[in-house]
Amino acid sequence: MFGITELCREFGITLRAIRFYEDKGLLQPRRINGSRVYSQRDRARLMLILRSKSLGASLAQIRHYLDLYDAPELNEVSSLRAAEDELLQTLTDLERQQADIGATLTELRHIHQQVQQRLGAST
């Protein structure tokens, strides 16, 4: 069990952020003596929320990922195949983004090197 302050410190986020995710129904802590108490499941969900957010996923996409993660019907073969197709598409999209970022970094390093050379030549 985790308190809200512990999760804020661990993930480097504000109380307001966690409450926002609660308001959106993405987290559902228990209340004990008026305090929010988060389970290991809530912690894992928060980690997935923050990772997805850092990759640019919308709240709707994040909710969908969480629903896939929690879906009891994922024991059915047809549901598993649908989830697999969706996950493979997401992986492909992220790998494409990663390649684009790599290419952009290479270009920026080259430009930076040229700027440094020009600065060295002008002094």
Short mmCIF file of C-alpha atoms in Angstrom, two decimals:
data_model
loop_
_atom_site.label_atom_id
_atom_site.label_comp_id
_atom_site.label_asym_id
_atom_site.label_seq_id
_atom_site.Cartn_x
_atom_site.Cartn_y
_atom_site.Cartn_z
CA MET A 1 0.00 0.00 0.00
CA PHE A 2 1.18 3.48 -0.87
CA GLY A 3 0.17 6.95 0.22
CA ILE A 4 -0.37 9.77 -2.25
CA THR A 5 2.74 11.60 -1.04
CA GLU A 6 4.88 8.48 -1.59
CA LEU A 7 3.68 8.16 -5.19
CA CYS A 8 4.22 11.85 -5.83
CA ARG A 9 7.82 11.59 -4.62
CA GLU A 10 8.50 8.34 -6.44
CA PHE A 11 7.23 9.56 -9.80
CA GLY A 12 8.10 13.25 -9.45
CA ILE A 13 4.53 14.45 -9.92
CA THR A 14 2.16 16.66 -7.96
CA LEU A 15 -0.81 15.76 -5.77
CA ARG A 16 -2.90 17.62 -8.31
CA ALA A 17 -1.73 15.31 -11.11
CA ILE A 18 -2.71 12.18 -9.20
CA ARG A 19 -6.08 13.67 -8.30
CA PHE A 20 -6.60 14.55 -11.95
CA TYR A 21 -6.05 10.92 -12.95
CA GLU A 22 -8.47 9.88 -10.20
CA ASP A 23 -11.09 12.36 -11.47
CA LYS A 24 -10.72 10.86 -14.95
CA GLY A 25 -11.28 7.37 -13.50
CA LEU A 26 -7.77 6.16 -14.36
CA LEU A 27 -6.85 5.54 -10.71
CA GLN A 28 -9.17 4.26 -8.01
CA PRO A 29 -7.53 4.33 -4.60
CA ARG A 30 -9.23 3.02 -1.51
CA ARG A 31 -10.01 5.35 1.36
CA ILE A 32 -8.91 4.39 4.84
CA ASN A 33 -9.78 6.84 7.61
CA GLY A 34 -10.24 9.55 4.99
CA SER A 35 -6.81 9.03 3.41
CA ARG A 36 -6.18 7.77 -0.09
CA VAL A 37 -4.40 4.42 -0.13
CA TYR A 38 -3.00 3.07 -3.38
CA SER A 39 -2.39 -0.59 -4.15
CA GLN A 40 0.40 -2.11 -6.20
CA ARG A 41 -2.11 -2.22 -9.07
CA ASP A 42 -2.69 1.56 -8.76
CA ARG A 43 1.07 2.12 -8.77
CA ALA A 44 1.47 0.01 -11.93
CA ARG A 45 -1.40 1.88 -13.57
CA LEU A 46 0.17 5.23 -12.65
CA MET A 47 3.48 4.10 -14.16
CA LEU A 48 1.69 3.13 -17.38
CA ILE A 49 -0.20 6.45 -17.42
CA LEU A 50 2.99 8.47 -17.05
CA ARG A 51 4.91 6.43 -19.64
CA SER A 52 2.06 6.71 -22.12
CA LYS A 53 1.75 10.44 -21.47
CA SER A 54 5.48 10.94 -22.04
CA LEU A 55 5.05 9.26 -25.44
CA GLY A 56 2.29 11.68 -26.36
CA ALA A 57 -0.72 9.42 -25.83
CA SER A 58 -4.05 11.10 -25.23
CA LEU A 59 -6.16 10.38 -22.15
CA ALA A 60 -8.49 8.35 -24.35
CA GLN A 61 -5.58 6.22 -25.57
CA ILE A 62 -4.28 5.82 -22.03
CA ARG A 63 -7.72 4.72 -20.84
CA HIS A 64 -7.83 2.21 -23.69
CA TYR A 65 -4.40 0.78 -22.74
CA LEU A 66 -5.51 0.48 -19.12
CA ASP A 67 -8.74 -1.21 -20.19
CA LEU A 68 -6.73 -3.72 -22.22
CA TYR A 69 -4.49 -4.33 -19.23
CA ASP A 70 -7.48 -4.96 -16.95
CA ALA A 71 -9.83 -6.74 -19.33
CA PRO A 72 -10.99 -10.09 -17.93
CA GLU A 73 -12.02 -11.20 -21.40
CA LEU A 74 -8.36 -11.22 -22.44
CA ASN A 75 -8.46 -14.90 -21.63
CA GLU A 76 -10.48 -15.46 -24.79
CA VAL A 77 -8.40 -16.17 -27.89
CA SER A 78 -10.26 -13.69 -30.12
CA SER A 79 -9.80 -10.90 -27.57
CA LEU A 80 -6.14 -11.76 -27.17
CA ARG A 81 -5.63 -11.62 -30.94
CA ALA A 82 -7.33 -8.22 -31.15
CA ALA A 83 -5.19 -6.94 -28.28
CA GLU A 84 -2.07 -8.35 -29.91
CA ASP A 85 -2.86 -6.60 -33.21
CA GLU A 86 -3.39 -3.32 -31.42
CA LEU A 87 -0.22 -3.68 -29.37
CA LEU A 88 1.81 -4.53 -32.47
CA GLN A 89 0.48 -1.41 -34.20
CA THR A 90 1.42 0.71 -31.19
CA LEU A 91 4.89 -0.86 -31.11
CA THR A 92 5.34 -0.17 -34.83
CA ASP A 93 4.26 3.46 -34.36
CA LEU A 94 6.64 3.95 -31.43
CA GLU A 95 9.53 2.33 -33.29
CA ARG A 96 8.88 4.68 -36.21
CA GLN A 97 8.91 7.64 -33.82
CA GLN A 98 12.13 6.37 -32.29
CA ALA A 99 13.75 6.13 -35.74
CA ASP A 100 12.58 9.66 -36.57
CA ILE A 101 14.01 10.97 -33.31
CA GLY A 102 17.30 9.20 -34.01
CA ALA A 103 17.51 10.76 -37.48
CA THR A 104 16.71 14.20 -36.09
CA LEU A 105 19.39 13.84 -33.41
CA THR A 106 21.95 12.86 -36.04
CA GLU A 107 21.06 15.91 -38.15
CA LEU A 108 21.22 18.24 -35.15
CA ARG A 109 24.62 16.86 -34.11
CA HIS A 110 25.90 17.47 -37.65
CA ILE A 111 24.58 21.06 -37.64
CA HIS A 112 26.08 21.62 -34.18
CA GLN A 113 29.44 20.37 -35.42
CA GLN A 114 29.29 22.78 -38.38
CA VAL A 115 28.46 25.69 -36.08
CA GLN A 116 31.41 24.80 -33.85
CA GLN A 117 33.73 24.66 -36.87
CA ARG A 118 32.53 28.08 -38.07
CA LEU A 119 32.97 29.54 -34.62
CA GLY A 120 36.52 28.14 -34.49
CA ALA A 121 37.32 29.59 -37.92
CA SER A 122 36.04 33.05 -37.02
CA THR A 123 38.20 33.48 -33.92
#
